[in-house]
Coordinates of C-alpha atoms and ligand atoms in Angstrom, one line a residue:
X12 CA 0.2 0.0 0.0
X13 CA 2.5 2.6 -1.2
X14 CA 1.5 6.4 -1.3
X15 CA 3.2 8.5 -3.9
X16 CA 5.4 10.7 -1.6
X17 CA 5.5 13.5 -4.0
X18 CA 1.9 14.0 -4.5
X19 CA 1.5 13.9 -0.9
X20 CA 3.9 16.4 -0.4
X21 CA 2.3 18.7 -2.7
X22 CA -1.1 18.4 -1.1
X23 CA 0.0 19.2 2.3
X24 CA 0.4 22.9 1.3
X25 CA -2.2 24.6 3.2
X26 CA -2.9 27.5 1.2
X27 CA -3.4 25.4 -1.8
X28 CA -0.2 26.9 -3.7
X29 CA 2.0 23.9 -4.7
X30 CA 5.6 23.9 -4.3
X31 CA 6.8 20.9 -6.2
X32 CA 10.2 22.8 -6.8
X33 CA 10.6 23.7 -3.1
X34 CA 10.1 20.3 -2.0
X35 CA 13.0 18.4 -0.4
X36 CA 14.2 15.3 -2.1
X37 CA 12.7 12.3 -0.5
X38 CA 14.0 8.9 -0.1
X39 CA 11.1 6.9 -1.4
X40 CA 10.8 3.6 0.9
X41 CA 13.4 1.3 2.7
X42 CA 12.1 -2.2 3.5
X43 CA 8.6 -1.5 2.9
X44 CA 8.8 1.4 5.5
X45 CA 8.0 4.9 4.2
X46 CA 11.0 7.2 5.3
X47 CA 12.4 10.6 4.9
X48 CA 15.3 12.0 3.6
X49 CA 17.8 13.6 5.9
X50 CA 16.6 17.2 4.9
X51 CA 13.3 16.4 6.3
X52 CA 14.3 15.3 9.6
X53 CA 16.6 18.1 10.1
X54 CA 14.1 20.8 9.4
X55 CA 11.6 19.2 11.9
X56 CA 14.0 19.8 14.8
X57 CA 13.8 23.4 13.8
X58 CA 10.3 24.0 13.1
X59 CA 8.7 23.7 9.7
X60 CA 9.8 27.2 8.5
X61 CA 13.7 27.9 8.6
X62 CA 14.6 30.8 10.1
X63 CA 17.5 31.4 7.8
X64 CA 17.7 34.7 6.3
X65 CA 16.4 33.5 2.7
X66 CA 13.4 32.3 4.3
X67 CA 13.1 29.7 1.9
X68 CA 10.5 27.2 2.7
X69 CA 10.8 23.4 2.7
X70 CA 7.8 21.9 3.2
X71 CA 5.1 24.8 2.8
X72 CA 5.1 28.1 1.8
X73 CA 2.5 29.0 4.2
X74 CA 4.0 31.2 6.9
X75 CA 2.3 31.1 9.9
X76 CA 1.2 34.3 11.6
X77 CA -1.1 33.2 14.5
X78 CA 0.3 34.1 18.0
X79 CA 0.7 31.6 20.9
X80 CA -2.0 33.2 22.9
X81 CA -4.4 33.0 19.9
X82 CA -3.6 29.4 19.2
X83 CA -4.3 28.5 22.7
X84 CA -7.6 30.3 22.2
X85 CA -8.3 28.4 19.1
X86 CA -7.5 24.9 20.7
X87 CA -9.3 25.8 23.9
X88 CA -12.4 26.5 21.9
X89 CA -12.1 23.4 20.0
X90 CA -11.9 21.4 23.0
X91 CA -14.7 23.0 24.8
X92 CA -18.1 22.5 23.6
X93 CA -21.5 20.6 24.6
X94 CA -19.1 18.3 26.3
X95 CA -18.9 20.5 29.4
X96 CA -22.6 20.3 29.8
X97 CA -22.6 16.5 30.4
X98 CA -20.0 16.1 33.1
X99 CA -22.1 16.8 36.1
X100 CA -24.2 13.9 35.0
X101 CA -20.9 11.9 34.8
X102 CA -20.0 12.8 38.2
X103 CA -23.3 11.9 39.5
X104 CA -22.6 8.3 38.3
X105 CA -19.2 8.0 39.5
X106 CA -18.5 10.1 42.4
X107 CA -16.1 12.8 42.8
X108 CA -12.8 11.1 43.5
X109 CA -13.6 8.4 40.7
X110 CA -14.6 11.2 38.4
X111 CA -11.4 13.3 39.3
X112 CA -9.3 10.4 38.4
X113 CA -10.8 9.5 35.1
X114 CA -10.8 13.0 34.1
X115 CA -7.2 13.3 35.0
X116 CA -6.5 10.3 32.9
X117 CA -8.3 11.3 29.9
X118 CA -6.6 14.7 30.0
X119 CA -3.3 13.2 30.3
X120 CA -4.0 10.6 27.7
X121 CA -5.2 13.2 25.3
X122 CA -2.1 15.3 25.8
X123 CA -0.1 12.1 25.1
X124 CA -2.0 11.4 22.0
X125 CA -1.2 15.0 20.8
X126 CA 2.4 14.1 21.4
X127 CA 2.1 11.2 19.1
X128 CA 0.3 13.2 16.3
X129 CA 3.1 16.1 16.6
X130 CA 5.7 13.6 16.5
X131 CA 4.6 11.8 13.6
X132 CA 3.6 14.8 11.7
X133 CA 7.1 16.1 12.4
X134 CA 8.7 13.2 10.8
X135 CA 7.1 13.6 7.6
X136 CA 6.5 17.2 7.6
X137 CA 2.6 17.0 7.4
X138 CA 0.2 18.9 9.2
X139 CA -3.2 17.3 8.6
X140 CA -4.5 14.3 10.3
X141 CA -5.9 12.4 7.3
X142 CA -2.6 12.9 5.7
X143 CA -1.0 11.1 8.5
X144 CA -3.4 8.3 7.6
X145 CA -2.5 8.3 4.2
X146 CA 1.1 8.0 5.1
X147 CA 0.7 5.4 7.4
X148 CA -1.8 3.3 5.5
X149 CA -2.1 4.8 2.1
X150 CA -5.5 5.7 0.8
X151 CA -7.5 3.4 3.5
X152 CA -5.9 5.2 6.3
X153 CA -6.7 8.6 4.7
X154 CA -10.3 7.7 4.4
X155 CA -10.8 6.1 7.8
X156 CA -9.1 9.3 9.4
X157 CA -11.3 11.7 7.1
X158 CA -14.4 9.6 7.8
X159 CA -13.8 9.7 11.7
X160 CA -13.3 13.4 11.6
X161 CA -16.3 13.9 9.7
X162 CA -18.6 12.0 11.9
X163 CA -17.1 13.5 15.0
X164 CA -17.5 17.0 14.2
X165 CA -20.6 16.8 12.3
X166 CA -21.9 15.0 15.5
X167 CA -20.3 18.0 17.8
X168 CA -21.7 20.8 15.4
X169 CA -25.3 19.0 15.4
X170 CA -25.1 18.9 19.3
X171 CA -24.3 22.6 19.3
X172 CA -26.9 23.7 16.7
X173 CA -29.5 21.5 18.9
X174 CA -28.7 23.5 21.9
X175 CA -29.4 26.7 20.0
X176 CA -32.8 25.2 18.7
X177 CA -34.2 24.3 22.1
X178 CA -32.7 27.0 24.1
X179 CA -33.1 30.2 22.1
X180 CA -36.7 30.4 21.9
X181 CA -37.0 30.2 25.7
X182 CA -34.5 33.1 25.8
X183 CA -36.4 35.0 23.4
X184 CA -39.5 34.3 25.2
X185 CA -38.3 35.5 28.5
X186 CA -36.7 38.6 27.1
X187 CA -40.1 39.5 25.7
X188 CA -41.7 38.8 29.0
X189 CA -44.1 36.4 27.5
X190 CA -46.1 33.8 29.5
X191 CA -46.7 31.2 26.8
X192 CA -44.9 30.5 23.6
X193 CA -46.5 32.4 20.8
X194 CA -46.3 31.0 17.1
X195 CA -44.6 33.7 15.9
X196 CA -41.4 32.7 13.7
X197 CA -39.1 34.1 16.4
X198 CA -40.2 31.5 18.7
X199 CA -39.6 28.7 16.2
X200 CA -36.5 26.9 17.2
X201 CA -36.0 25.9 13.7
X202 CA -36.1 29.4 12.0
X203 CA -33.7 30.5 14.6
X204 CA -31.2 27.9 14.0
X205 CA -31.3 28.8 10.2
X206 CA -30.7 32.5 11.3
X207 CA -27.9 31.7 13.3
X208 CA -26.1 29.8 11.1
X209 CA -26.5 32.1 8.1
X210 CA -26.0 35.2 10.0
X211 CA -23.1 34.2 12.7
X212 CA -21.9 31.0 11.6
X213 CA -21.6 30.9 8.0
X214 CA -19.5 34.2 7.5
X215 CA -17.1 32.8 10.4
X216 CA -16.9 29.4 8.6
X217 CA -16.0 31.1 5.2
X218 CA -12.5 32.5 6.8
X219 CA -9.7 30.7 5.0
X220 CA -7.6 30.2 8.0
X221 CA -8.2 29.3 11.5
X222 CA -5.9 32.0 13.1
X223 CA -8.8 34.6 12.2
X224 CA -11.1 32.9 14.5
X225 CA -8.8 33.5 17.5
X226 CA -10.7 36.7 18.6
X227 CA -14.0 34.8 18.3
X228 CA -12.6 31.9 20.3
X229 CA -11.5 34.3 23.1
X230 CA -15.1 35.7 23.1
X231 CA -16.4 32.0 23.5
X232 CA -14.2 31.3 26.0
X233 CA -15.3 34.2 28.2
X234 CA -18.7 33.2 27.7
X235 CA -18.0 29.7 29.2
X236 CA -16.2 31.3 32.1
X237 CA -19.3 33.3 32.8
X238 CA -21.2 30.0 32.7
X239 CA -18.8 28.4 35.1
X240 CA -19.1 31.3 37.7
X241 CA -22.8 31.2 37.5
X242 CA -22.6 27.2 38.1
X243 CA -20.6 28.1 41.1
X244 CA -22.9 30.8 42.3
X245 CA -25.9 28.8 42.0
X246 CA -24.7 26.0 44.1
X247 CA -25.0 28.4 47.1
X248 CA -28.3 29.9 46.0
X249 CA -30.2 26.8 45.0
X250 CA -31.9 24.7 47.8
X251 CA -31.2 21.2 48.1
X252 CA -33.6 19.3 47.5
X253 CA -35.3 21.2 45.3
X254 CA -39.1 20.1 46.0
X255 CA -39.1 18.3 49.3
X256 CA -41.0 15.3 48.5
X257 CA -43.0 14.6 51.7
X258 CA -43.8 10.9 51.8
X259 CA -47.6 10.3 51.6
X260 CA -47.6 7.5 54.1
X261 CA -51.0 6.0 54.8
X262 CA -51.1 3.9 57.9
X263 CA -53.7 4.1 60.7
X264 CA -51.7 6.2 63.1
X265 CA -53.0 9.7 64.0
X266 CA -52.4 12.5 61.6
X267 CA -49.8 14.3 64.0
X268 CA -48.0 11.4 63.9
X269 CA -48.0 10.9 60.3
X270 CA -47.0 14.7 59.9
X271 CA -44.2 13.9 62.5
X272 CA -42.9 10.7 60.8
X273 CA -43.3 12.2 57.2
X274 CA -41.2 15.4 58.2
X275 CA -38.7 13.2 60.0
X276 CA -38.4 10.8 56.6
X277 CA -38.2 13.6 54.4
X278 CA -35.4 15.2 56.5
X279 CA -33.4 12.0 56.3
X280 CA -34.1 11.5 52.8
X281 CA -33.1 14.9 51.9
X282 CA -29.9 14.4 53.9
X283 CA -29.3 11.4 52.1
X284 CA -30.1 12.9 48.8
X285 CA -27.9 16.0 49.5
X286 CA -24.8 14.3 50.5
X287 CA -22.0 14.0 47.6
X288 CA -20.7 10.5 46.8
X289 CA -17.2 10.1 46.5
X290 CA -17.0 6.9 44.5
X291 CA -19.7 5.0 43.2
X292 CA -20.6 2.6 40.1
X293 CA -24.0 2.0 38.4
X294 CA -25.1 1.2 35.0
X295 CA -24.7 4.8 33.8
X296 CA -21.0 4.8 35.0
X297 CA -20.5 3.1 31.6
X298 CA -21.0 6.7 29.8
X299 CA -18.6 8.4 31.8
X300 CA -15.5 7.5 29.6
X301 CA -17.4 8.4 26.2
X302 CA -18.6 11.8 27.8
X303 CA -15.0 12.5 29.1
X304 CA -13.4 11.4 25.6
X305 CA -16.0 13.6 23.5
X306 CA -15.4 16.5 25.7
X307 CA -11.6 16.5 25.2
X308 CA -11.6 15.7 21.5
X309 CA -9.6 18.6 19.7
X310 CA -7.4 16.5 17.6
X311 CA -8.6 16.9 14.2
X312 CA -7.8 20.6 14.8
X313 CA -4.5 20.5 16.5
X314 CA -2.7 20.1 13.1
X315 CA -4.4 22.8 11.3
X316 CA -3.5 25.2 14.3
X317 CA 0.1 23.8 14.0
X318 CA 0.3 25.0 10.5
X319 CA -0.7 28.5 11.3
X320 CA 1.3 29.0 14.2
X321 CA 4.1 31.8 14.1
X322 CA 7.4 30.3 14.5
X323 CA 6.4 26.6 14.8
X324 CA 8.0 23.9 16.6
X325 CA 6.8 20.9 18.1
X326 CA 7.5 21.9 21.6
X327 CA 5.7 25.3 21.3
X328 CA 2.7 23.3 19.8
X329 CA 2.9 20.8 22.7
X330 CA 3.0 23.7 25.1
X331 CA -0.1 25.0 23.3
X332 CA -1.9 22.1 23.6
X333 CA -1.0 21.1 27.3
X334 CA -1.9 24.6 28.4
X335 CA -5.2 24.4 26.5
X336 CA -5.9 21.0 28.0
X337 CA -4.8 22.2 31.5
X338 CA -7.2 24.9 31.5
X339 CA -10.2 22.9 30.2
X340 CA -9.5 20.4 32.8
X341 CA -9.8 22.7 35.5
X342 CA -12.9 24.4 33.8
X343 CA -14.5 20.8 33.3
X344 CA -13.8 19.6 36.9
X345 CA -15.4 22.9 38.3
X346 CA -18.6 23.0 36.3
X347 CA -18.8 19.1 37.0
X348 CA -18.4 19.6 40.8
X349 CA -20.6 22.5 41.4
X350 CA -23.2 21.3 38.9
X351 CA -23.2 17.9 40.6
X352 CA -23.1 19.7 44.1
X353 CA -26.2 21.8 43.3
X354 CA -28.5 18.8 42.2
X355 CA -26.8 15.9 43.2
X356 CA -28.4 12.8 41.8
X357 CA -31.1 15.1 40.5
X358 CA -28.8 16.3 37.8
X359 CA -29.8 15.6 34.2
X360 CA -27.6 14.4 31.3
X361 CA -27.6 18.0 30.2
X362 CA -26.7 20.5 33.0
X363 CA -28.5 23.5 31.4
X364 CA -32.0 21.6 31.5
X365 CA -31.7 20.9 35.2
X366 CA -31.9 24.5 36.1
X367 CA -35.2 24.6 34.3
X368 CA -36.5 22.7 37.6
X369 CA -35.6 25.7 39.8
X370 CA -36.9 28.6 37.7
X371 CA -36.8 28.6 34.0
X372 CA -37.1 32.5 33.9
X373 CA -34.5 33.2 36.4
X374 CA -32.6 36.1 35.0
X375 CA -29.0 34.6 35.8
X376 CA -30.0 31.4 34.4
X377 CA -31.1 33.4 31.1
X378 CA -27.8 35.1 31.0
X379 CA -26.3 31.8 31.5
X380 CA -28.1 30.2 28.6
X381 CA -27.3 33.3 26.3
X382 CA -23.6 32.7 27.3
X383 CA -23.6 29.0 26.6
X384 CA -25.4 29.7 23.4
X385 CA -22.9 32.3 22.2
X386 CA -20.2 29.9 23.2
X387 CA -21.3 27.0 21.2
X388 CA -22.2 29.0 18.4
X389 CA -18.6 30.5 18.1
X390 CA -17.3 27.1 18.3
X391 CA -19.2 25.7 15.1
X392 CA -16.8 27.4 12.6
X393 CA -13.6 26.1 14.3
X394 CA -15.0 22.5 14.4
X395 CA -16.3 22.7 10.8
X396 CA -12.8 23.7 9.7
X397 CA -10.9 20.0 9.7
X398 CA -14.2 18.6 8.4
X399 CA -13.9 20.8 5.2
X400 CA -10.5 19.9 4.8
X401 CA -11.2 16.1 5.4
X402 CA -13.9 16.4 2.4
X403 CA -11.5 18.1 0.2
X404 CA -8.9 15.2 0.9
X405 CA -11.7 12.8 0.2
X406 CA -13.4 14.2 -2.9
X407 CA -10.7 16.5 -4.4
X408 CA -7.2 15.4 -3.2
X409 CA -5.0 17.1 -5.7
X410 CA -6.9 20.2 -6.5
X411 CA -5.7 23.8 -5.7
X412 CA -7.4 26.0 -3.3
X413 CA -10.7 27.3 -4.8
X414 CA -12.9 29.9 -2.9
X415 CA -15.9 28.6 -4.8
X416 CA -15.1 25.1 -3.5
X417 CA -14.2 26.5 -0.2
X418 CA -17.8 28.2 0.1
X419 CA -19.6 25.7 -1.4
X420 CA -18.4 23.0 1.0
X421 CA -19.2 25.2 4.1
X422 CA -22.6 26.1 2.7
X423 CA -23.3 22.3 2.1
X424 CA -21.9 21.3 5.5
X425 CA -24.1 24.0 7.2
X426 CA -27.1 23.0 5.3
X427 CA -27.0 19.2 5.9
X428 CA -26.4 20.0 9.8
X429 CA -29.4 22.3 9.9
X430 CA -31.6 19.7 7.9
X431 CA -30.5 17.0 10.5
X432 CA -31.3 19.1 13.5
X433 CA -34.6 20.3 12.2
X434 CA -35.8 17.2 10.7
X435 CA -34.1 14.4 12.7
X436 CA -33.4 15.4 16.2
X437 CA -33.9 12.0 17.3
X438 CA -30.9 11.0 15.1
X439 CA -28.7 12.9 17.7
X440 CA -29.2 9.5 19.6
X441 CA -27.0 7.9 16.9
X442 CA -24.3 10.3 17.6
X443 CA -23.8 8.5 21.1
X444 CA -22.7 5.6 19.1
X445 CA -20.7 7.9 16.7
X446 CA -19.2 9.6 19.8
X447 CA -18.3 6.3 21.3
X448 CA -16.6 5.0 18.1
X449 CA -15.0 8.0 16.4
X450 CA -13.9 9.9 19.8
X451 CA -11.6 6.8 20.7
X452 CA -10.3 6.5 17.3
X453 CA -9.3 10.1 17.1
X454 CA -7.9 10.1 20.4
X455 CA -6.3 6.7 21.0
X456 CA -6.4 4.6 18.1
X457 CA -5.3 6.6 15.1
X458 CA -2.6 8.6 16.8
X459 CA -1.1 5.5 18.0
X460 CA -1.1 3.1 14.9
X461 CA 0.0 6.0 12.4
X462 CA 2.7 6.9 15.0
X463 CA 3.8 3.0 15.0
X464 CA 3.8 3.2 11.3
X465 CA 5.2 6.6 10.3
X466 CA 8.2 6.6 12.6
X467 CA 10.8 4.6 10.8
X468 CA 12.3 1.7 12.4
X469 CA 15.8 3.0 12.0
X470 CA 14.8 5.7 14.6
X471 CA 12.9 3.8 16.7
X472 CA 12.6 0.0 16.4
X473 CA 9.3 -1.8 16.6
X474 CA 10.1 -3.1 20.0
X475 CA 11.3 0.1 21.5
X476 CA 9.6 1.6 24.5
X477 CA 7.8 4.5 22.8
X478 CA 6.6 2.2 19.9
X479 CA 5.2 -0.6 22.6
X480 CA 3.8 2.2 24.6
X481 CA 2.0 3.6 21.4
X482 CA 0.7 0.2 20.6
X483 CA -0.5 -0.2 24.2
X484 CA -2.5 3.1 23.7
X485 CA -4.1 1.8 20.7
X486 CA -5.2 -1.3 22.6
X487 CA -6.8 0.7 25.4
X488 CA -8.9 2.7 22.8
X489 CA -10.0 -0.3 21.3
X490 CA -10.8 -1.7 24.9
X491 CA -12.8 1.5 25.5
X492 CA -14.6 1.7 22.3
X493 CA -15.6 -1.9 22.7
X494 CA -16.9 -1.4 26.2
X495 CA -18.7 1.8 25.7
X496 CA -20.4 0.3 22.6
X497 CA -21.6 -2.7 24.4
X498 CA -22.8 -0.5 27.3
X499 CA -24.8 1.5 24.9
X500 CA -26.2 -1.4 23.0
X501 CA -27.1 -3.1 26.4
X502 CA -28.9 0.1 27.4
X503 CA -30.8 0.3 24.2
X504 CA -32.0 -3.4 24.6
X505 CA -33.0 -3.0 28.1
X506 CA -34.8 0.3 27.3
X507 CA -33.2 2.1 30.3
X508 CA -31.3 4.7 28.7
X509 CA -31.5 8.3 30.6
X510 CA -28.6 9.4 28.6
X511 CA -29.6 12.6 26.5
X512 CA -28.7 12.8 22.8
X513 CA -26.6 15.9 23.2
X514 CA -23.1 14.2 23.4
Ligands
LIG24 N1 -14.5 19.1 19.5 C1 -15.5 18.1 19.6 O1 -15.4 17.2 18.7 C2 -16.0 18.0 20.8 C3 -15.9 19.1 21.8 N2 -14.7 18.5 22.8 C4 -16.9 19.2 22.9 O2 -16.8 19.0 24.0 O3 -18.0 19.6 22.5

């Protein structure tokens, strides 16, 4: 399954200007393994754009201009999305300690998998996920990566648009001080999704480079910061339990005794209900890993962000990734902890919904809704970016950049996602399955097996520690994928699923 090296190096030029003449001489293959010429490896050590006075590019004529800070904003924005809304539910099904342990593990593994991606991309001078697949396994590898990216990111974008569809009418209703929903168009979630897609998402999605989205990403992150502060604040202002359910005991004791007993029972029940658990396992615990894996997926965006980085180097990109993952880790933990400590076992699979039980028209909760809506809206263009690339790679692999194609793919993708959210919202349940398959593929399996194939055996023999570790990582991914899938199927079969379709 040999891939034509030259074609591939031409394809990797991010802005579509092909550079056959500038490409370094490649050593095609050695012993069936794709290896690079010496020029390639030495450039890798110093970043892709040599800092020599001639500034002659070796792998790409694309000179990244995005700063460190903007790249952190973009990557953090790619990480954060609807995943944050499911974490309190995950904590309710694991307990605080087990949750913290699992969240730490997923964050560390996510950072390790970015390390694998960066190392593989450095060796071959490629900065697109699907190109790594091509390099490792030829066309099937490229298609598998492109398919996983497309499914994962379309799933993520649909869940964001679904939040807009379900939350925006409520926000408008409250702002207009209306008791009931009217049949006006601005109360119709379907029209609102289309409006937001056309007015806000599409213009941003048409940007040619991710770097331009740094400001909107920064704004999106501040909205989520506001969400987090509100969740913490609400913990201290929402009573627990929400509606004390006095037991309706019917026995032949006197009424006073019933009152006393019921009150006491309610108190004990409330005490038990409003006590956090630190460690627990139940049938829903199985969803924890897929929820967390989904929440940390940002891998399709890592290489495009790397491509646009100013003075790029692997170390710098790893620092950007680690910082983004660390910030999101803290935000995820705090949102989950305070969301859980507000509602305990009463928390729903989508945290925002749970606040409806308190008071759907509360001003703070309304502002939180607006903030989350803004944050997820501004995340859509970032998540759309790698899907467009993947589609371009699958359908028009050797074509130069064309604005027409760029615009048409964005419009086509947004139209499909809109149709999905409007006409088949139930299909979002399917994304539970997709999330359980594509997220482990993108985080664990693909980076590991691509790494194993791409790093030349002369550099790291098949039995070297990094390669064995990478294989164990892939095995862990397969195990997690099988486990999550079987739990979801078992849940479906027994019909006990409480899990929402948003992630
Ligand atoms: N970027 C993605 O695929 C999902 C994102 N991590 C989220 O939590 O929504």
